[in-house]
Structures are given as structure tokens and as C-alpha cells.
Amino acid sequence: MTAIAEKGGLFTISPRQWLILLMVQLANMLFGMTITLANLVLPQMRGNLSATQEEISWVITLNLVATAVATPMTGWLSSRLGWRNLMFFTVLGFTVTSLLCGVATSLEALIFARVAQGAFGAPIMPLGQAILLATFPKHLQPTALVMWGIGAVFGPVLGPILGSIATEAYDWRAAFFMIVPPGICALVCIWFALRDHTARTIVRFDWVGFIALSVAITAAQLILDRGHRLDWFESGEIILFAFIGALAAWIFVVHCLTVSEPFLNPRLLLDRNFSIGVLLAFVMGMLNFTSLVLFPTLLHDLRGYPDNAIAGLIAARGLGNWAAFLFIAQFTRIAPRLAIVCGMAIQAAGGFWMAQFDINLTDSDIFWSNLLLGFGQSIAFTPMTVMAFSTLPPRQVTEGSAIFTLMRNFGSSLFISIAVLVVSRSTASNYSRLTEVFTPYNKSLSMPGLPQQWSLDNTNSLLSLSNEILRQAAMIGYLNAFYLMAFTALAAVPLAVLMRRVKREQ
């Protein structure tokens, strides 16, 4: 803070720099809003489009897959198109595809629009960060990045609040329509803020590596999304996906090890801090959005919560993120490894807390457990990122960032599918076990004091009993998914100890 004051502080920021900061924050906020918006309206979309829990999860997972595979193209696209053109057309495509999400009349059309939205939105965060680092002097870069980070957190918090208002007034489509007006404002800011950043250069791009990696990731995602319904390797479709994915992964690995300029340089993984950081980024991605996917369906289907109540409760995640911003910079400077350990342990604690819920969970339980989870995520993410890149040469930071972001996004999409699978399988198996108890031959069911509506004597009572058993079985499924989150966070704690601290020059 003293160094900033000596050099003029925030008063030295020019009007153009303020416009750039506004533009980057607005684009970043829009990208963050769509993540929580889609999660909020999942129950409504599922009913309107007649989709199952597994099918509607594709709206989230395939969007994240598209973001993951498209993110590493940011450096090449910015060189070929220039910053202004890339950012302008990225936000334009993101805005148009958001509109297409709102007008989709089928699950297939919605998934296609979400995949396109993820691909167009992929460059927004890495490109915005690169623009800030290039346009702000070094003594103002930390301040600019903190403000950029606040914008990234503000989107996921603002998204469900505004989305619930729009959804209550109209329906789930309004949640996507509301992205369009601020998207147009962002386009105007981009056009004027980056008018001097149009330089282009010719850079070679490894299309073989990119296509092979994209096919491998997509095949893995489809296997997890469709395997449960198709009985896994009893299905020819799953066998085909597995064969194509394995072949693509083999081509990618061999190609990266044998060409001089691969799509992703495997030599970066020889750096201990970076390789451990990539593993932690993968785990952080796994924990990042899973609860945001699970809670809307849990609260809507099992407890009948309205959308506005769900929005307010899951927005607590963002409040936890904001709370960590108050001290995480100082914590990272003093003890970065301890900060990572604390962040992962707090996330594990949040997961274990959620795993203790029952069907009568309260608003307070939901709010504070989500706040704790968001708090732990912010505490772990900043020092993890700083330490992962602290030992990389400057010329490799851009390529390392591509790998880092790719693994984080792929971890998100992969773990969401696994969590949804756990919920589905646990619900089915527990429903089967519980229904074995409710037979006319179980004398305890005829004891006085049991609810009359669960009598086995008429069809309406049987239906009521079946619905209640299904609710309880589904709740067990959600609890198993929360346990999985908690153990995943706990297993990553030792990784932080293996990282090597490097003191930076002041």
C-alpha cells in the first residue's frame, strides 16, 4: 500500500485504464452470472423440456467442457485477431448464444446453445487478466487484479438474485434474456477501451493436438453422462466412446512428446510447483460448481423451495468469497502453503457439514454451509495460483495458464457428472431397499400411531408412501455426494505441503 501511495495510487489511473477495468469487470461478471443462473433454473428447465436429472445436467457439464477445450486457444486467437477483435467477438458471441439459450424449445437446442456459449465465453477471463497486466503499471497490477477478482465473484452472487426476480416475473428463459442488455453495454466499452489494441501476429497452432485433446475430453464426459442410463460397457455406444476417447488420448500424448511445438507442452509438468498446482486446480475445479448444481434440485424437488429463496441461499457462496478477499493477500504473502491447507480443510468441513443434513434441513444450515464452502475456496485459490506460477519462467506463464485453466474446468465438468451419478444410483438403490420393508406382511406397519396416509389399504395411501420413500432415498443420495466432496477436499490437503515456496523480489 505504501508503494502505491508513493507512486500516486489510484489517482494515477487514466480514464482509458478505468474504461478498460470497467470493460473487463463487466465481461467477467457476465461470464460468472451464467454459471449460477443455469444452476438456479435447472429444475424449471428439466420440467419444461421433459428431461431427466442426468439429461439436464448436460446443460452444465457440456458448457464447462466447451469452456475447458476452448480456453487454451486464447493466446493463439489473440495473436491472430488482436485484443479488441477477439474480446469484441467473444462477448458478441456470448451475448447471442445467451439469447439462443432463452429461445431454445428443446433439450438438444438448449445444449447446443450452451456449448456455443461456453466456447465463446472461454477467452473472457484469461484475456481480461492479460489485458490488465499489460495496461496497468506494476505497482497498480495487484490493485487491478483484486478489483478484477471482485468482479468475477460479483457475477455468481448477482446472477441468482437477478435471475430469481426475472424467473418469478416470467419463466426460466428470462434468466438468459437478462444477459443481453449488459452484454451490449460491454461491447460498447470494448470497442472504445481497446481501440489501440488491434495488433496481429502470425502464430502457428497445433491443430492435431487440440483436436485430439478435445475429442478425448468430450468422450470421457459423454461416458460419465450416459453410462448409467445405458448400463455402461453393456452398451455399444459407451464402448465406441471409450475406444474413440482412448485413441484420441493416445494420439495427444504421443503427439505432444514427439513434435517441437505441441499444443500443450508436457515439459511444463517437470516443474514441481506447477505440476502440483495443476493437480490442486483440478481438485478445486471439482469442488467449485458441484454444490451449485446439487442444491437447486435438492431444495426444489425435496423441499419445494421457490426460485427466489434458492437464489438467496446459494448466493451465500459469493459472500464467503468476498469475506476471504479482506485478508487473503496478506495470508498469501506470509504463509501460502498454510493458506492452501486451511482453504482445502475449510472446504472439507463445509462438505462434511452438508453431509449431516436431513430432509428437514433449515435455511440457516444451507446459508452458512455454502458461505463456509465459498470462504474456503477463495482462501485456497489465490495462494495456489501464486505458488503454481512462482517457479515458471515468464515466457511459459501464458502456456501454463492454459493448462491450469483447462484442468480446472475439466475437473468441474467431470465431478458434476460423478456427483449426479452418485445421487442417481444412491436414490435408486436406497429406494429399492426401503420399499422392501413396506409390505402387508410387516406387522409393525399395522401398529397404532402410524400416519393414516401411509396405510397399505388403498392406492392413494400407497402413492403417498412411495413419494415419501423416494424423497428420503433421494436425500441419502445427495448426502453421499456431499461426502464425496468432503473426502475429495481432504485428500488434496497434503499436496500443499509438497509445494516449494519461492521468495519474490520486492
XYZ file of N, CA, C and O in Angstrom, residues 196-354:
636
model
N -6.803 0.958 -29.355
C -5.374 0.966 -29.685
C -4.748 -0.419 -29.621
O -3.540 -0.555 -29.811
N -5.554 -1.441 -29.341
C -5.012 -2.795 -29.175
C -5.553 -3.701 -30.282
O -6.376 -4.581 -30.055
N -5.084 -3.455 -31.500
C -5.551 -4.210 -32.655
C -4.417 -4.938 -33.374
O -4.616 -5.470 -34.466
N -3.206 -4.941 -32.805
C -2.048 -5.566 -33.466
C -2.263 -7.072 -33.613
O -2.815 -7.726 -32.728
N -1.781 -7.600 -34.741
C -1.906 -9.027 -35.018
C -0.540 -9.605 -35.371
O 0.300 -8.921 -35.948
N -0.349 -10.873 -35.050
C 0.869 -11.585 -35.433
C 0.488 -12.987 -35.906
O -0.576 -13.506 -35.547
N 1.339 -13.564 -36.730
C 1.109 -14.910 -37.236
C 1.777 -15.906 -36.296
O 2.999 -15.882 -36.128
N 0.980 -16.756 -35.676
C 1.482 -17.753 -34.725
C 0.968 -19.121 -35.156
O -0.205 -19.287 -35.483
N 1.868 -20.105 -35.156
C 1.484 -21.462 -35.533
C 0.629 -22.090 -34.443
O 0.886 -21.911 -33.254
N -0.377 -22.843 -34.866
C -1.260 -23.512 -33.902
C -1.262 -25.002 -34.188
O -1.368 -25.443 -35.340
N -1.132 -25.791 -33.125
C -1.074 -27.247 -33.248
C -2.497 -27.812 -33.273
O -3.063 -28.169 -32.237
N -3.063 -27.918 -34.468
C -4.435 -28.378 -34.605
C -4.591 -29.854 -34.257
O -5.627 -30.269 -33.715
N -3.574 -30.667 -34.557
C -3.664 -32.104 -34.251
C -3.809 -32.316 -32.744
O -4.680 -33.065 -32.278
N -2.941 -31.642 -31.962
C -3.015 -31.777 -30.510
C -4.320 -31.254 -29.954
O -4.923 -31.863 -29.056
N -4.780 -30.118 -30.474
C -6.024 -29.514 -29.982
C -7.217 -30.432 -30.249
O -8.037 -30.680 -29.360
N -7.331 -30.947 -31.471
C -8.468 -31.802 -31.818
C -8.429 -33.102 -31.028
O -9.457 -33.570 -30.511
N -7.245 -33.693 -30.894
C -7.133 -34.948 -30.148
C -7.540 -34.766 -28.692
O -8.281 -35.589 -28.129
N -7.078 -33.679 -28.060
C -7.436 -33.429 -26.661
C -8.930 -33.156 -26.521
O -9.579 -33.650 -25.578
N -9.498 -32.394 -27.447
C -10.921 -32.082 -27.386
C -11.767 -33.345 -27.491
O -12.743 -33.520 -26.752
N -11.393 -34.244 -28.413
C -12.142 -35.489 -28.584
C -12.024 -36.364 -27.334
O -13.008 -36.956 -26.874
N -10.822 -36.443 -26.743
C -10.617 -37.271 -25.548
C -11.459 -36.756 -24.380
O -12.105 -37.548 -23.671
N -11.453 -35.450 -24.154
C -12.218 -34.870 -23.050
C -13.715 -35.066 -23.266
O -14.459 -35.446 -22.343
N -14.182 -34.820 -24.493
C -15.610 -34.964 -24.784
C -16.063 -36.408 -24.622
O -17.142 -36.676 -24.082
N -15.244 -37.357 -25.077
C -15.597 -38.771 -24.943
C -15.697 -39.171 -23.470
O -16.633 -39.885 -23.070
N -14.737 -38.727 -22.656
C -14.780 -39.037 -21.223
C -16.038 -38.471 -20.579
O -16.683 -39.123 -19.743
N -16.420 -37.256 -20.980
C -17.608 -36.629 -20.414
C -18.878 -37.378 -20.818
O -19.777 -37.609 -19.994
N -18.960 -37.775 -22.087
C -20.144 -38.491 -22.560
C -20.271 -39.857 -21.883
O -21.384 -40.313 -21.611
N -19.149 -40.523 -21.633
C -19.201 -41.819 -20.941
C -19.805 -41.656 -19.556
O -20.674 -42.432 -19.130
N -19.375 -40.630 -18.829
C -19.902 -40.412 -17.482
C -21.359 -39.963 -17.512
O -22.161 -40.345 -16.641
N -21.723 -39.136 -18.494
C -23.088 -38.623 -18.551
C -24.101 -39.681 -18.980
O -25.239 -39.690 -18.514
N -23.705 -40.579 -19.876
C -24.654 -41.533 -20.451
C -24.467 -42.968 -19.952
O -25.319 -43.821 -20.176
N -23.341 -43.235 -19.297
C -23.046 -44.601 -18.896
C -24.082 -45.224 -17.996
O -24.450 -46.396 -18.167
N -24.590 -44.455 -17.015
C -25.545 -45.008 -16.059
C -26.832 -45.445 -16.756
O -27.358 -46.544 -16.492
N -27.341 -44.634 -17.647
C -28.602 -44.958 -18.325
C -28.429 -46.069 -19.352
O -29.376 -46.797 -19.648
N -27.227 -46.207 -19.920
C -27.005 -47.213 -20.967
C -26.349 -48.479 -20.435
O -25.899 -49.321 -21.215
N -26.247 -48.621 -19.111
C -25.669 -49.805 -18.470
C -24.196 -49.978 -18.831
O -23.717 -51.091 -19.060
N -23.495 -48.886 -18.875
C -22.045 -48.833 -19.040
C -21.568 -49.651 -20.237
O -22.052 -49.480 -21.338
N -20.627 -50.571 -20.010
C -19.999 -51.252 -21.140
C -20.838 -52.404 -21.691
O -20.360 -53.162 -22.543
N -22.076 -52.509 -21.238
C -23.026 -53.387 -21.912
C -23.589 -52.707 -23.153
O -24.261 -53.345 -23.959
N -23.326 -51.424 -23.302
C -23.830 -50.640 -24.430
C -22.748 -50.462 -25.487
O -21.602 -50.113 -25.174
N -23.129 -50.672 -26.751
C -22.194 -50.444 -27.853
C -21.781 -48.994 -27.965
O -20.649 -48.678 -28.358
N -22.701 -48.066 -27.605
C -22.393 -46.637 -27.674
C -21.279 -46.269 -26.700
O -20.350 -45.531 -27.052
N -21.338 -46.788 -25.494
C -20.314 -46.494 -24.487
C -18.972 -47.106 -24.901
O -17.910 -46.491 -24.735
N -19.009 -48.318 -25.447
C -17.775 -48.948 -25.924
C -17.140 -48.105 -27.029
O -15.920 -47.906 -27.067
N -17.980 -47.567 -27.925
C -17.473 -46.720 -29.012
C -16.844 -45.449 -28.461
O -15.751 -45.044 -28.890
N -17.526 -44.800 -27.493
C -16.971 -43.591 -26.873
C -15.626 -43.896 -26.205
O -14.679 -43.106 -26.293
N -15.559 -45.036 -25.509
C -14.322 -45.396 -24.821
C -13.185 -45.629 -25.809
O -12.046 -45.191 -25.579
N -13.481 -46.295 -26.921
C -12.454 -46.559 -27.935
C -11.970 -45.247 -28.563
O -10.755 -45.015 -28.676
N -12.906 -44.392 -28.936
C -12.534 -43.114 -29.564
C -11.753 -42.248 -28.579
O -10.747 -41.629 -28.936
N -12.201 -42.195 -27.319
C -11.513 -41.382 -26.312
C -10.109 -41.872 -26.038
O -9.168 -41.081 -25.929
N -9.950 -43.206 -25.905
C -8.613 -43.766 -25.650
C -7.687 -43.516 -26.831
O -6.506 -43.180 -26.650
N -8.201 -43.679 -28.054
C -7.384 -43.429 -29.247
C -6.966 -41.962 -29.326
O -5.799 -41.646 -29.607
N -7.899 -41.057 -29.053
C -7.589 -39.626 -29.094
C -6.573 -39.256 -28.021
O -5.657 -38.466 -28.259
N -6.722 -39.835 -26.812
C -5.768 -39.555 -25.733
C -4.376 -40.066 -26.104
O -3.363 -39.397 -25.838
N -4.304 -41.245 -26.720
C -3.012 -41.802 -27.142
C -2.361 -40.912 -28.198
O -1.166 -40.616 -28.125
N -3.161 -40.456 -29.168
C -2.633 -39.567 -30.208
C -2.122 -38.272 -29.581
O -1.047 -37.769 -29.941
N -2.868 -37.731 -28.632
C -2.467 -36.474 -27.992
C -1.143 -36.624 -27.247
O -0.238 -35.798 -27.388
N -1.013 -37.691 -26.458
C 0.214 -37.896 -25.672
C 1.411 -38.106 -26.587
O 2.472 -37.475 -26.416
N 1.275 -38.986 -27.574
C 2.382 -39.262 -28.494
C 2.756 -38.011 -29.280
O 3.940 -37.693 -29.463
N 1.743 -37.274 -29.715
C 1.990 -36.057 -30.492
C 2.740 -35.017 -29.657
O 3.697 -34.393 -30.137
N 2.308 -34.822 -28.405
C 2.953 -33.827 -27.545
C 4.409 -34.193 -27.244
O 5.252 -33.306 -27.056
N 4.706 -35.488 -27.192
C 6.065 -35.927 -26.858
C 7.000 -35.963 -28.064
O 8.216 -36.112 -27.890
N 6.463 -35.838 -29.273
C 7.300 -36.013 -30.462
C 7.423 -34.777 -31.348
O 8.296 -34.752 -32.219
N 6.589 -33.766 -31.169
C 6.686 -32.568 -32.009
C 7.413 -31.467 -31.245
O 7.463 -31.462 -30.013
N 7.984 -30.519 -31.985
C 8.784 -29.464 -31.362
C 7.929 -28.412 -30.664
O 8.334 -27.851 -29.648
N 6.739 -28.115 -31.202
C 5.871 -27.095 -30.615
C 4.472 -27.680 -30.413
O 3.564 -27.418 -31.194
N 4.273 -28.482 -29.367
C 2.959 -29.115 -29.151
C 1.924 -28.114 -28.660
O 2.252 -27.019 -28.187
N 0.668 -28.539 -28.742
C -0.447 -27.711 -28.283
C -0.297 -27.367 -26.810
O -0.446 -26.208 -26.401
N 0.014 -28.355 -25.993
C 0.312 -28.153 -24.577
C 1.655 -28.820 -24.288
O 1.818 -30.019 -24.530
N 2.592 -28.048 -23.776
C 3.954 -28.533 -23.591
C 4.050 -29.399 -22.327
O 3.949 -28.883 -21.214
N 4.276 -30.719 -22.457
C 4.347 -31.580 -21.262
C 5.567 -31.292 -20.396
O 5.600 -31.690 -19.229
N 6.560 -30.591 -20.950
C 7.768 -30.287 -20.162
C 7.468 -29.339 -19.012
O 8.236 -29.264 -18.049
N 6.350 -28.626 -19.105
C 5.973 -27.738 -18.004
C 5.711 -28.528 -16.727
O 5.895 -28.021 -15.619
N 5.295 -29.769 -16.881
C 4.968 -30.588 -15.711
C 6.212 -31.058 -14.973
O 6.107 -31.657 -13.900
N 7.412 -30.809 -15.541
C 8.640 -31.129 -14.825
C 8.889 -30.146 -13.683
O 9.697 -30.415 -12.797
N 8.222 -28.998 -13.727
C 8.301 -28.026 -12.646
C 7.413 -28.511 -11.494
O 6.199 -28.676 -11.659
N 8.010 -28.757 -10.327
C 7.271 -29.361 -9.215
C 6.091 -28.512 -8.779
O 4.967 -29.017 -8.629
N 6.329 -27.220 -8.557
C 5.239 -26.367 -8.092
C 4.095 -26.322 -9.093
O 2.920 -26.375 -8.725
N 4.440 -26.238 -10.377
C 3.389 -26.129 -11.381
C 2.597 -27.426 -11.493
O 1.367 -27.405 -11.576
N 3.288 -28.578 -11.485
C 2.576 -29.856 -11.610
C 1.652 -30.096 -10.418
O 0.509 -30.546 -10.580
N 2.119 -29.752 -9.209
C 1.248 -29.891 -8.030
C 0.111 -28.883 -8.102
O -1.040 -29.180 -7.744
N 0.426 -27.661 -8.585
C -0.618 -26.645 -8.746
C -1.698 -27.077 -9.715
O -2.887 -26.798 -9.501
N -1.308 -27.772 -10.789
C -2.296 -28.272 -11.755
C -3.204 -29.308 -11.097
O -4.430 -29.314 -11.308
N -2.624 -30.193 -10.269
C -3.444 -31.171 -9.547
C -4.424 -30.476 -8.593
O -5.603 -30.843 -8.504
N -3.921 -29.463 -7.880
C -4.801 -28.721 -6.969
C -5.882 -27.962 -7.743
O -7.027 -27.866 -7.281
N -5.515 -27.413 -8.915
C -6.507 -26.721 -9.735
C -7.595 -27.689 -10.190
O -8.787 -27.334 -10.236
N -7.194 -28.921 -10.521
C -8.167 -29.943 -10.918
C -9.129 -30.231 -9.766
O -10.355 -30.310 -9.961
N -8.590 -30.370 -8.551
C -9.431 -30.633 -7.376
C -10.321 -29.425 -7.080
O -11.512 -29.574 -6.777
N -9.751 -28.220 -7.167
C -10.551 -27.014 -6.924
C -11.689 -26.907 -7.926
O -12.808 -26.487 -7.589
N -11.402 -27.281 -9.183
C -12.458 -27.302 -10.186
C -13.546 -28.305 -9.829
O -14.739 -28.046 -10.005
N -13.141 -29.458 -9.301
C -14.112 -30.475 -8.902
C -15.062 -29.957 -7.832
O -16.249 -30.309 -7.803
N -14.554 -29.118 -6.940
C -15.359 -28.622 -5.826
C -16.096 -27.333 -6.149
O -16.984 -26.924 -5.400
N -15.736 -26.694 -7.247
C -16.168 -25.326 -7.498
C -17.673 -25.192 -7.715
O -18.332 -24.370 -7.088
N -18.239 -25.978 -8.637
C -19.631 -25.781 -9.032
C -20.560 -26.923 -8.642
O -21.752 -26.854 -8.889
N -20.003 -27.991 -8.050
C -20.834 -29.168 -7.780
C -21.998 -28.853 -6.847
O -23.141 -29.241 -7.109
N -21.725 -28.141 -5.759
C -22.820 -27.822 -4.827
C -23.842 -26.889 -5.470
O -25.032 -26.943 -5.138
N -23.385 -26.041 -6.403
C -24.320 -25.144 -7.088
C -25.259 -25.909 -8.011
O -26.354 -25.436 -8.324
N -24.834 -27.074 -8.476
C -25.701 -27.922 -9.296
C -26.643 -28.737 -8.420
O -27.820 -28.927 -8.751
N -26.156 -29.203 -7.282
C -26.950 -30.103 -6.437
C -28.028 -29.384 -5.642
O -29.161 -29.881 -5.524
N -27.708 -28.226 -5.082
C -28.653 -27.586 -4.155
C -29.958 -27.121 -4.808
O -31.026 -27.291 -4.204
N -29.945 -26.509 -6.012
C -31.241 -26.105 -6.588
C -32.214 -27.263 -6.764
O -33.399 -27.138 -6.443
N -31.731 -28.408 -7.262
C -32.640 -29.550 -7.425
C -33.032 -30.146 -6.082
O -34.180 -30.573 -5.900
N -32.109 -30.182 -5.136
C -32.439 -30.700 -3.803
C -33.545 -29.866 -3.159
O -34.550 -30.402 -2.682
N -33.358 -28.555 -3.164
C -34.321 -27.679 -2.488
C -35.641 -27.598 -3.238
O -36.711 -27.502 -2.622
N -35.584 -27.628 -4.562
C -36.807 -27.530 -5.352
C -37.605 -28.829 -5.304
O -38.830 -28.817 -5.080
N -36.941 -29.964 -5.494
C -37.651 -31.240 -5.603
C -38.030 -31.824 -4.254
O -39.126 -32.390 -4.106
N -37.159 -31.716 -3.271
C -37.406 -32.380 -1.990
C -38.066 -31.480 -0.962
O -38.702 -31.976 -0.027
N -37.876 -30.164 -1.091
C -38.434 -29.250 -0.085
C -39.412 -28.237 -0.655
O -40.043 -27.506 0.092
N -39.528 -28.151 -1.983
C -40.479 -27.227 -2.600
C -40.122 -25.765 -2.469
O -41.008 -24.901 -2.458
N -38.843 -25.440 -2.372
C -38.417 -24.046 -2.247
C -38.695 -23.284 -3.538
O -38.460 -23.811 -4.631
N -39.158 -22.032 -3.458
C -39.279 -21.199 -4.669
C -37.902 -20.732 -5.145
O -36.926 -20.756 -4.382
N -37.835 -20.299 -6.400
C -36.549 -19.929 -7.001
C -35.871 -18.776 -6.271
O -34.643 -18.764 -6.113
N -36.663 -17.779 -5.813
C -36.043 -16.628 -5.155
C -35.397 -17.026 -3.838
O -34.345 -16.504 -3.455
N -35.996 -17.975 -3.123
C -35.393 -18.441 -1.866
C -34.119 -19.229 -2.141
O -33.110 -19.070 -1.441
N -34.144 -20.079 -3.176
C -32.947 -20.835 -3.549
C -31.821 -19.891 -3.933
O -30.664 -20.071 -3.541
N -32.153 -18.851 -4.701
C -31.138 -17.886 -5.151
C -30.455 -17.208 -3.982
O -29.223 -17.087 -3.948
N -31.243 -16.778 -3.012
C -30.651 -16.104 -1.863
C -29.758 -17.008 -1.040
O -28.723 -16.574 -0.518
N -30.115 -18.282 -0.950
C -29.343 -19.206 -0.123
C -28.023 -19.600 -0.784
O -26.971 -19.625 -0.135
N -28.048 -19.900 -2.102
C -26.800 -20.304 -2.747
C -25.899 -19.100 -3.024
O -24.699 -19.261 -3.250
N -26.476 -17.879 -2.988
C -25.647 -16.679 -3.138
C -24.704 -16.496 -1.954
O -23.755 -15.711 -2.034
N -24.954 -17.225 -0.870
C -24.049 -17.161 0.287
C -22.637 -17.589 -0.090
O -21.664 -17.181 0.561
N -22.501 -18.435 -1.131
C -21.176 -18.817 -1.613
C -20.360 -17.575 -1.966
O -19.177 -17.465 -1.641
N -20.993 -16.640 -2.660
C -20.304 -15.413 -3.060
C -19.929 -14.551 -1.868
O -18.872 -13.911 -1.865
N -20.778 -14.528 -0.843
C -20.449 -13.763 0.358
C -19.209 -14.343 1.033
O -18.370 -13.607 1.561
N -19.099 -15.664 1.021
C -17.896 -16.300 1.566
C -16.660 -15.937 0.767
O -15.586 -15.682 1.336
N -16.792 -15.890 -0.560
C -15.682 -15.456 -1.412
C -15.250 -14.038 -1.063
O -14.052 -13.751 -0.942
N -16.221 -13.152 -0.924
C -15.909 -11.747 -0.607
C -15.219 -11.618 0.747
O -14.297 -10.827 0.901
N -15.679 -12.369 1.722
C -15.088 -12.289 3.062
C -13.603 -12.646 3.024
O -12.787 -12.041 3.725
N -13.239 -13.614 2.193
C -11.834 -14.023 2.103
C -10.960 -12.942 1.484
O -9.762 -12.860 1.776
N -11.539 -12.091 0.623
C -10.755 -11.033 -0.017
C -10.182 -10.036 0.990
O -9.218 -9.326 0.695
N -10.768 -9.972 2.185
C -10.337 -8.990 3.176
C -8.921 -9.257 3.687
O -8.248 -8.333 4.131
N -8.483 -10.508 3.644
C -7.172 -10.813 4.229
C -6.345 -11.813 3.429
O -5.206 -12.106 3.801
N -6.866 -12.321 2.320
C -6.165 -13.408 1.636
C -4.839 -12.955 1.026
O -3.876 -13.734 0.953
N -4.745 -11.681 0.597
C -3.483 -11.207 0.021
C -2.362 -11.249 1.068
O -1.247 -11.712 0.789
N -2.662 -10.788 2.285
C -1.668 -10.812 3.356
C -1.338 -12.248 3.769
O -0.180 -12.590 4.010
N -2.350 -13.099 3.855
C -2.151 -14.500 4.224
C -1.255 -15.204 3.194
O -0.368 -15.991 3.538
N -1.467 -14.885 1.919
C -0.670 -15.490 0.851
C 0.788 -15.076 0.944
O 1.697 -15.889 0.724
N 1.054 -13.817 1.282
C 2.437 -13.347 1.401
C 3.148 -13.977 2.588
O 4.333 -14.313 2.523
N 2.424 -14.158 3.693
C 3.058 -14.645 4.925
C 3.248 -16.162 4.900
O 4.337 -16.665 5.198
N 2.205 -16.909 4.572
C 2.270 -18.378 4.650
C 1.385 -18.985 3.565
O 0.260 -19.443 3.850
N 1.842 -19.026 2.317
C 0.987 -19.509 1.224
C 0.596 -20.973 1.350
O -0.546 -21.340 1.067
N 1.532 -21.837 1.787
C 1.183 -23.253 1.917
C 0.150 -23.464 3.013
O -0.784 -24.267 2.856
N 0.306 -22.755 4.116
C -0.684 -22.852 5.197
C -2.051 -22.353 4.719
O -3.093 -22.910 5.092
N -2.049 -21.311 3.887
C -3.312 -20.786 3.359
C -4.023 -21.834 2.499
O -5.248 -22.008 2.599
N -3.246 -22.568 1.672
C -3.850 -23.616 0.848
C -4.427 -24.717 1.732
O -5.554 -25.189 1.519
N -3.652 -25.132 2.735
C -4.114 -26.186 3.653
C -5.402 -25.746 4.355
O -6.375 -26.515 4.444
N -5.421 -24.516 4.850
C -6.614 -24.012 5.544
C -7.808 -23.963 4.596
O -8.930 -24.349 4.973
N -7.583 -23.487 3.365
C -8.675 -23.390 2.398
C -9.276 -24.744 2.063
O -10.507 -24.912 2.037
N -8.417 -25.738 1.809
C -8.927 -27.071 1.490
C -9.607 -27.709 2.697
O -10.641 -28.388 2.563
N -9.045 -27.504 3.894
C -9.646 -28.064 5.109
C -11.014 -27.439 5.379
O -11.953 -28.134 5.804
N -11.141 -26.135 5.128
C -12.434 -25.463 5.324
C -13.461 -26.007 4.337
O -14.636 -26.225 4.692
N -13.044 -26.253 3.090
C -13.969 -26.832 2.123
C -14.394 -28.241 2.538
O -15.559 -28.629 2.374
N -13.435 -29.016 3.068
C -13.779 -30.351 3.570
C -14.786 -30.256 4.713
O -15.754 -31.030 4.774
N -14.576 -29.286 5.611
C -15.507 -29.096 6.726
C -16.899 -28.728 6.215
O -17.915 -29.211 6.733
N -16.947 -27.848 5.190
C -18.238 -27.489 4.604
C -18.936 -28.691 3.993
O -20.155 -28.866 4.143
N -18.162 -29.565 3.316
C -18.755 -30.762 2.735
C -19.281 -31.718 3.792
O -20.380 -32.279 3.655
N -18.509 -31.911 4.862
C -18.965 -32.796 5.942
C -20.201 -32.224 6.635
O -21.089 -32.982 7.062
N -20.259 -30.896 6.780
C -21.442 -30.275 7.372
C -22.672 -30.565 6.508
O -23.730 -30.966 7.015
N -22.536 -30.397 5.194
C -23.662 -30.670 4.293
C -24.083 -32.135 4.353
O -25.265 -32.460 4.217
